[in-house]
PDB file of C-alpha atoms and ligand atoms in Angstrom:
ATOM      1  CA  UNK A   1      53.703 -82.658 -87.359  1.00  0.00           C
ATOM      2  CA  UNK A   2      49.886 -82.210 -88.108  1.00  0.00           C
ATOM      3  CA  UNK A   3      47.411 -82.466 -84.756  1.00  0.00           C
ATOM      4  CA  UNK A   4      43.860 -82.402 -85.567  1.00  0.00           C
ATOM      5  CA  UNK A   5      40.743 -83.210 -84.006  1.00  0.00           C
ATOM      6  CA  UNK A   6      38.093 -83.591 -87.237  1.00  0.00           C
ATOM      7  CA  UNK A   7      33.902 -83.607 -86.866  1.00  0.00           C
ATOM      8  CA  UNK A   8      31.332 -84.574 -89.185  1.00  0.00           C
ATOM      9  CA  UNK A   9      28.862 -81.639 -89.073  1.00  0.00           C
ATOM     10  CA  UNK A  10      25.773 -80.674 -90.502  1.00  0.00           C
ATOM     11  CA  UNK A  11      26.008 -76.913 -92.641  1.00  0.00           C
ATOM     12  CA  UNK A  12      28.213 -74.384 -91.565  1.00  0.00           C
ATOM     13  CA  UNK A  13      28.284 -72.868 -88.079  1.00  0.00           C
ATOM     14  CA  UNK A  14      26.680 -69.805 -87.085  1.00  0.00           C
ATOM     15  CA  UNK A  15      27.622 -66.846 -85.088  1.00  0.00           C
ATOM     16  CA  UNK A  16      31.255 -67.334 -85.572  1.00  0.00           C
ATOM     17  CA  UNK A  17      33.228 -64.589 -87.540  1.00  0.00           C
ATOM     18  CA  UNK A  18      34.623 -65.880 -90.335  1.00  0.00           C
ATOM     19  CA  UNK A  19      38.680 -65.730 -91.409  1.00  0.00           C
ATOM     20  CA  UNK A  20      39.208 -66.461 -94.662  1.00  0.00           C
ATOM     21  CA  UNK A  21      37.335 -68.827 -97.873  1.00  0.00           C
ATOM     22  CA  UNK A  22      39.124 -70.799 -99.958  1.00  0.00           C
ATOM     23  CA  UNK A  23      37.841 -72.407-103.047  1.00  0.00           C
ATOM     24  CA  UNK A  24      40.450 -75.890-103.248  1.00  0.00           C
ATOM     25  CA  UNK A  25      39.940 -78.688-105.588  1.00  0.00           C
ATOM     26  CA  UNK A  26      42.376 -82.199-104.225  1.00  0.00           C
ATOM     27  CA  UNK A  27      43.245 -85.579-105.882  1.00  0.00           C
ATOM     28  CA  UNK A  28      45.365 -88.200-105.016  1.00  0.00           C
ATOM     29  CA  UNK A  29      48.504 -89.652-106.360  1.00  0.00           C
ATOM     30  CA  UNK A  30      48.482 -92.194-103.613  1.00  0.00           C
ATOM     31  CA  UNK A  31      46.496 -92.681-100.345  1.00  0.00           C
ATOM     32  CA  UNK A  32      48.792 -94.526 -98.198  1.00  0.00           C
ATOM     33  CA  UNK A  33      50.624 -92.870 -97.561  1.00  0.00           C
ATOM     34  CA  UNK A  34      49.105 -89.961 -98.916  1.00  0.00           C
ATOM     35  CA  UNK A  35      50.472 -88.377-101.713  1.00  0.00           C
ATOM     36  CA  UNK A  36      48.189 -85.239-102.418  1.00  0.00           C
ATOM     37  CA  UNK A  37      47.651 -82.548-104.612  1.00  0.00           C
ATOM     38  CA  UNK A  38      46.200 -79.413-104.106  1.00  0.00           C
ATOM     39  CA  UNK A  39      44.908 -76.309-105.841  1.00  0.00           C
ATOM     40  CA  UNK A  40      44.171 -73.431-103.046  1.00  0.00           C
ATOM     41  CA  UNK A  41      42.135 -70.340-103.809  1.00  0.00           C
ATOM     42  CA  UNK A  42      41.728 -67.668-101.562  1.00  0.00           C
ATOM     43  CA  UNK A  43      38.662 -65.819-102.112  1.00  0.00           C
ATOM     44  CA  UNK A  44      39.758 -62.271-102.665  1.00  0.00           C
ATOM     45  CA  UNK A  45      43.359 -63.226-102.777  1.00  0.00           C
ATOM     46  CA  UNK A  46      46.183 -65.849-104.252  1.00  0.00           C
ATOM     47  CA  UNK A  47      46.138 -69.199-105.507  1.00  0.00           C
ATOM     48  CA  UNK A  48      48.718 -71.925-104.491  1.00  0.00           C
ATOM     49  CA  UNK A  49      49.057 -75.094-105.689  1.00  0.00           C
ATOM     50  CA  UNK A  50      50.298 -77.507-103.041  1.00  0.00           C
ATOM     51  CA  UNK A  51      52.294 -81.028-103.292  1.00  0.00           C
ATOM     52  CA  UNK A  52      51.708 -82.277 -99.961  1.00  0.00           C
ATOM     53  CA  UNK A  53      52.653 -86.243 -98.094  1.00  0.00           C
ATOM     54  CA  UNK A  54      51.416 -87.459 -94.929  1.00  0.00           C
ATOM     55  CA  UNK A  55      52.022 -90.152 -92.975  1.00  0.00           C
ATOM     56  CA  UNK A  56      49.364 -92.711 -90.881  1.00  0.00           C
ATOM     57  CA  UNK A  57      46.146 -91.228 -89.566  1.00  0.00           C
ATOM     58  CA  UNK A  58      44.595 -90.266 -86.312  1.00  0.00           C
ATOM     59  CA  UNK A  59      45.404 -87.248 -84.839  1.00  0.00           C
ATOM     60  CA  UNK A  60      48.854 -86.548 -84.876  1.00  0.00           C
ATOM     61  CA  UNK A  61      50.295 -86.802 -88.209  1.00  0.00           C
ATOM     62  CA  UNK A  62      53.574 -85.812 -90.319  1.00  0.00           C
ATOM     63  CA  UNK A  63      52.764 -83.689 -92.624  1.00  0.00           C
ATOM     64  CA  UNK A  64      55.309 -81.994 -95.450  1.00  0.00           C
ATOM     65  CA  UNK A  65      53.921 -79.738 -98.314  1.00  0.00           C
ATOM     66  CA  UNK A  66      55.669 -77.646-100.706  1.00  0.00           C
ATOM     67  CA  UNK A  67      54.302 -75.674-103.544  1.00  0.00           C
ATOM     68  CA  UNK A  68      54.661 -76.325-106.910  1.00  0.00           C
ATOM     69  CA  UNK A  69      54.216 -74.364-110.228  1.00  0.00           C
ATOM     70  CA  UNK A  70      50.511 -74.547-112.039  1.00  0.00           C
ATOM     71  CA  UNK A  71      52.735 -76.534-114.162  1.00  0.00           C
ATOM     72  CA  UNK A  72      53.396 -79.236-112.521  1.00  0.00           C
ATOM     73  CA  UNK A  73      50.135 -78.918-111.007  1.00  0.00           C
ATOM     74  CA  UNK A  74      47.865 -79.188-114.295  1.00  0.00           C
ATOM     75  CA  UNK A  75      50.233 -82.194-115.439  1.00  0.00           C
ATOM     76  CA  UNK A  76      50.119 -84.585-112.324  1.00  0.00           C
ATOM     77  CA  UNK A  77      45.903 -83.772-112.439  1.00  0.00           C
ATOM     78  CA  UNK A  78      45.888 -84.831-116.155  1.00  0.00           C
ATOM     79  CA  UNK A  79      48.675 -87.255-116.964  1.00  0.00           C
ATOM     80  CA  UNK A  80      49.160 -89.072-113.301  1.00  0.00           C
ATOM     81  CA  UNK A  81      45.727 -88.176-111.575  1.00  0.00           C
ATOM     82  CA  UNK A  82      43.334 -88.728-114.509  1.00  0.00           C
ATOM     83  CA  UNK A  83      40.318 -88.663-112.725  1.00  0.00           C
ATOM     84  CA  UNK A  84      37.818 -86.205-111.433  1.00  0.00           C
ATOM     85  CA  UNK A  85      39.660 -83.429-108.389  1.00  0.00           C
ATOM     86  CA  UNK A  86      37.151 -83.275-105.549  1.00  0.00           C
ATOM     87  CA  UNK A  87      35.821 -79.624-105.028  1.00  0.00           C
ATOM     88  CA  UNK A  88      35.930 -78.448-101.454  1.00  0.00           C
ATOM     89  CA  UNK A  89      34.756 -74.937-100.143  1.00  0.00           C
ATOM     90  CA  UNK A  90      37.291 -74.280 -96.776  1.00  0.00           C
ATOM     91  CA  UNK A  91      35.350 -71.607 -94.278  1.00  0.00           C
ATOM     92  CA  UNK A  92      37.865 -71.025 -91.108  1.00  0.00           C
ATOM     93  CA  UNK A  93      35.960 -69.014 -88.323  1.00  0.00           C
ATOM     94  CA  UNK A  94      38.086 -67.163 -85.255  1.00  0.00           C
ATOM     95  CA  UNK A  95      37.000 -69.441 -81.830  1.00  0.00           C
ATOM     96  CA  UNK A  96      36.359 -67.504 -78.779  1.00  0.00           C
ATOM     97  CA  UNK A  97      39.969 -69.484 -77.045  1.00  0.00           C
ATOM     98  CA  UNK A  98      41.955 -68.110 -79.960  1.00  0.00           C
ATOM     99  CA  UNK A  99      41.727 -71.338 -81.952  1.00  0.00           C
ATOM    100  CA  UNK A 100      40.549 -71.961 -85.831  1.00  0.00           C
ATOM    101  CA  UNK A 101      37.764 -73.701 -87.153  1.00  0.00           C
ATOM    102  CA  UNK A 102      37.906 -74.957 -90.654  1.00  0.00           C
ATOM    103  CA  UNK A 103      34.927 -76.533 -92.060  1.00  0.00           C
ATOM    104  CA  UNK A 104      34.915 -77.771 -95.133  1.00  0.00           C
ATOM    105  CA  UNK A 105      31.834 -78.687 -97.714  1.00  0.00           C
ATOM    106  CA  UNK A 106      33.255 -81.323 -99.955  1.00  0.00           C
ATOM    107  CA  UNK A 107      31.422 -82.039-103.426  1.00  0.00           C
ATOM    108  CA  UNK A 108      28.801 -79.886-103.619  1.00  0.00           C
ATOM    109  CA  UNK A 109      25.590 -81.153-105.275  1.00  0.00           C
ATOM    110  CA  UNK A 110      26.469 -84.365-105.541  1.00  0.00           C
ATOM    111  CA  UNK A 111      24.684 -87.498-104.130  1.00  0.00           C
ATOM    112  CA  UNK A 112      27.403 -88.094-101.420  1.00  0.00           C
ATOM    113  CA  UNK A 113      28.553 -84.470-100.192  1.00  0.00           C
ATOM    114  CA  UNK A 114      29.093 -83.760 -96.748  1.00  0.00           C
ATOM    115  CA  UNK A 115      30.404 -81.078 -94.440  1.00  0.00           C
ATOM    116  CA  UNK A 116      33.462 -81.917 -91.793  1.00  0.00           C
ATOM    117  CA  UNK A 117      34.931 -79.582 -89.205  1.00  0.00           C
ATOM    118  CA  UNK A 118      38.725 -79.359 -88.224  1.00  0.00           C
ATOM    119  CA  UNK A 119      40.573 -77.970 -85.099  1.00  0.00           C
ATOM    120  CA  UNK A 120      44.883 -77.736 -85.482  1.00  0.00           C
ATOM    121  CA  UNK A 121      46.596 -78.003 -81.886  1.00  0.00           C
ATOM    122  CA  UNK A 122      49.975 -77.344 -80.824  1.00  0.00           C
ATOM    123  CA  UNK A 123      50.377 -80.085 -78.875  1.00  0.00           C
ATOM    124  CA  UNK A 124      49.072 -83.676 -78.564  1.00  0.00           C
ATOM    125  CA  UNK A 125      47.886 -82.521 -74.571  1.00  0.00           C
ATOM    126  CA  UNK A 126      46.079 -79.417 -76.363  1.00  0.00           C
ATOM    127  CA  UNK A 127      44.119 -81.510 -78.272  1.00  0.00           C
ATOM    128  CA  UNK A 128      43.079 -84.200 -76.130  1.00  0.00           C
ATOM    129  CA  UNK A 129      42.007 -81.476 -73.448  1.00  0.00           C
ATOM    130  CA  UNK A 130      40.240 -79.064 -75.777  1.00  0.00           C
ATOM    131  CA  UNK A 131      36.321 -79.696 -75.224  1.00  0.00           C
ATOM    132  CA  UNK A 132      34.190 -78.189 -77.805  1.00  0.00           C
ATOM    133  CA  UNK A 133      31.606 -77.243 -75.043  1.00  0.00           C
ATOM    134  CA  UNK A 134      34.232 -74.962 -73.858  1.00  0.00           C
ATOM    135  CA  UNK A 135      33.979 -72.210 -76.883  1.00  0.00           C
ATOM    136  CA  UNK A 136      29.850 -73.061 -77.110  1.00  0.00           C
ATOM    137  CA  UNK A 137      30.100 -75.843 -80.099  1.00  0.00           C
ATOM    138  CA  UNK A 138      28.920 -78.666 -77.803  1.00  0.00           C
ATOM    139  CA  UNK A 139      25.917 -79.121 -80.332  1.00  0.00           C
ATOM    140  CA  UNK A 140      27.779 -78.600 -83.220  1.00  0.00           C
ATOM    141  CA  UNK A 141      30.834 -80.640 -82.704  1.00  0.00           C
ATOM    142  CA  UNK A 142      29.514 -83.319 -81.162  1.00  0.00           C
ATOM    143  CA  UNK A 143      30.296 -86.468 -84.189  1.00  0.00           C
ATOM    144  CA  UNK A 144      34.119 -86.517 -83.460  1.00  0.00           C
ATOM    145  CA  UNK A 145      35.561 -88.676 -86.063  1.00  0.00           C
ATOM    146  CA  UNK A 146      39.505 -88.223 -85.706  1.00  0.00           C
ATOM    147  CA  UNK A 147      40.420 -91.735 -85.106  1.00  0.00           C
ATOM    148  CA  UNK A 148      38.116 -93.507 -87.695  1.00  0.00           C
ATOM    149  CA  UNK A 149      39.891 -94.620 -90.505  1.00  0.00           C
ATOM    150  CA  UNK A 150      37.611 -94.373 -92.913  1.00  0.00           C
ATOM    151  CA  UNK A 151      36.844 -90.652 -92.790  1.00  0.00           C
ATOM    152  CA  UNK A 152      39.723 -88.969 -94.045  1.00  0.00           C
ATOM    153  CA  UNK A 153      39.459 -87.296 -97.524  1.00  0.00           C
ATOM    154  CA  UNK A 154      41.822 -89.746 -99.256  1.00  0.00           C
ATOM    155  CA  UNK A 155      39.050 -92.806 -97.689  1.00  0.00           C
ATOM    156  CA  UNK A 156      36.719 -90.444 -99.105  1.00  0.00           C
ATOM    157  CA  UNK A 157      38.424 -90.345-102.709  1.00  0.00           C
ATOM    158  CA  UNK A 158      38.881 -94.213-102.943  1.00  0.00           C
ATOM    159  CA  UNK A 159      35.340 -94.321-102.179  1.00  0.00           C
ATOM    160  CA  UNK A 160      34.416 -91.761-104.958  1.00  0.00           C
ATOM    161  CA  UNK A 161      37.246 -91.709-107.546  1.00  0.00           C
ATOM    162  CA  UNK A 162      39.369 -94.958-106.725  1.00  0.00           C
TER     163      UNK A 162
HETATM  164  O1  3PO B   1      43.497 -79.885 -95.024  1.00  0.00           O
HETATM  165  P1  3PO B   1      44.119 -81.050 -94.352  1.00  0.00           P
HETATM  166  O2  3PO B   1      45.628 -81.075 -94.483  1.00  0.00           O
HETATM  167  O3  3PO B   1      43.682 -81.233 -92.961  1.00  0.00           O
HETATM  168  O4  3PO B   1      43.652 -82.366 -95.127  1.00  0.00           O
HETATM  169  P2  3PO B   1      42.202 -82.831 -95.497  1.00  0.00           P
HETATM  170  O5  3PO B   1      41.928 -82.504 -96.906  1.00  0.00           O
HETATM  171  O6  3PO B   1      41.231 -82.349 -94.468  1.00  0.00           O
HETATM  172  O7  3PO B   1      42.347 -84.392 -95.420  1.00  0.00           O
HETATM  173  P3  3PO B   1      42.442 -85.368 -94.188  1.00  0.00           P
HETATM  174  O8  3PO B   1      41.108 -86.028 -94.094  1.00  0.00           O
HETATM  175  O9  3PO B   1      43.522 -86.312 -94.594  1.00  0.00           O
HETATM  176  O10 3PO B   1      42.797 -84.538 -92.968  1.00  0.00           O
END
């Protein structure tokens, strides 16, 4: 199970220390459910390729992923895919609680990017009591978009690519 509150923000924070980069390109086989494909590239470090479902929306979510070879990979982007993987840049910063923030710039330099924020929970309760204000993000997270339909990535790719 995936929980995750999601944001639409504006630019990356500041004043957070930042985790880890990765450089991940995504396309779908299928949005609903979502069938997904990923390429993952850690700056300074490996690159996975990911095969990944999910079921519904909102914030709690089942999620399974497995990795596949570059393959596999290169042949469901070409032969199954056949259209354009959107680029995404992935910054996660370290929150004062303990808890991640990954924000995520998503096609860069084209008419209709756009940044969004994420925050994983343990638990359901976790999420619903976490308040942004709390680790000094009131400002920044203040668009929460988790139960809108039409702002996950696979809405995003019908909109772009379907
Ligand atoms: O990285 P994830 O698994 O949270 O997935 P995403 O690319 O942010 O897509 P979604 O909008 O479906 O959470």
């Amino acid at each position: 199970m995936e929980i995750e509150r999601k944001w639409k923000v504006n630019g990356w924070p500041e004043g957070l220390p930042l985790k880890e980069e990765f450089a991940m390109r995504q396309g779908y086989i299928s949005v609903r459910p979502t069938v997904r494909i990923r390429e993952e590239a850690l700056t300074g470090g490996k690159t996975r390729y990911v095969l990944c479902f999910k079921s519904g929306g909102g914030l709690a979510r089942e999620e399974i992923e497995r990795d596949i070879d570059p393959e596999l990979f290169n042949d469901l982007e070409t032969k199954i895919i056949g259209r354009p993987l959107i680029p995404k840049l992935r910054r996660s910063y370290l929150l004062p609680d303990g808890a991640v923030l990954e924000v995520n710039h998503v096609d860069e330099g084209q008419p209709t990017e756009f940044w969004y924020a994420e925050v994983e929970y343990p638990t359901v309760e976790a999420a619903r009591s976490w308040q942004p204000a709390a680790v000094g993000l009131a400002d920044y997270l203040s668009d929460e978009v988790t139960d809108q339909p039409g702002q996950s990535m696979g809405a995003y790719w019908e909109q772009t690519r379907g």
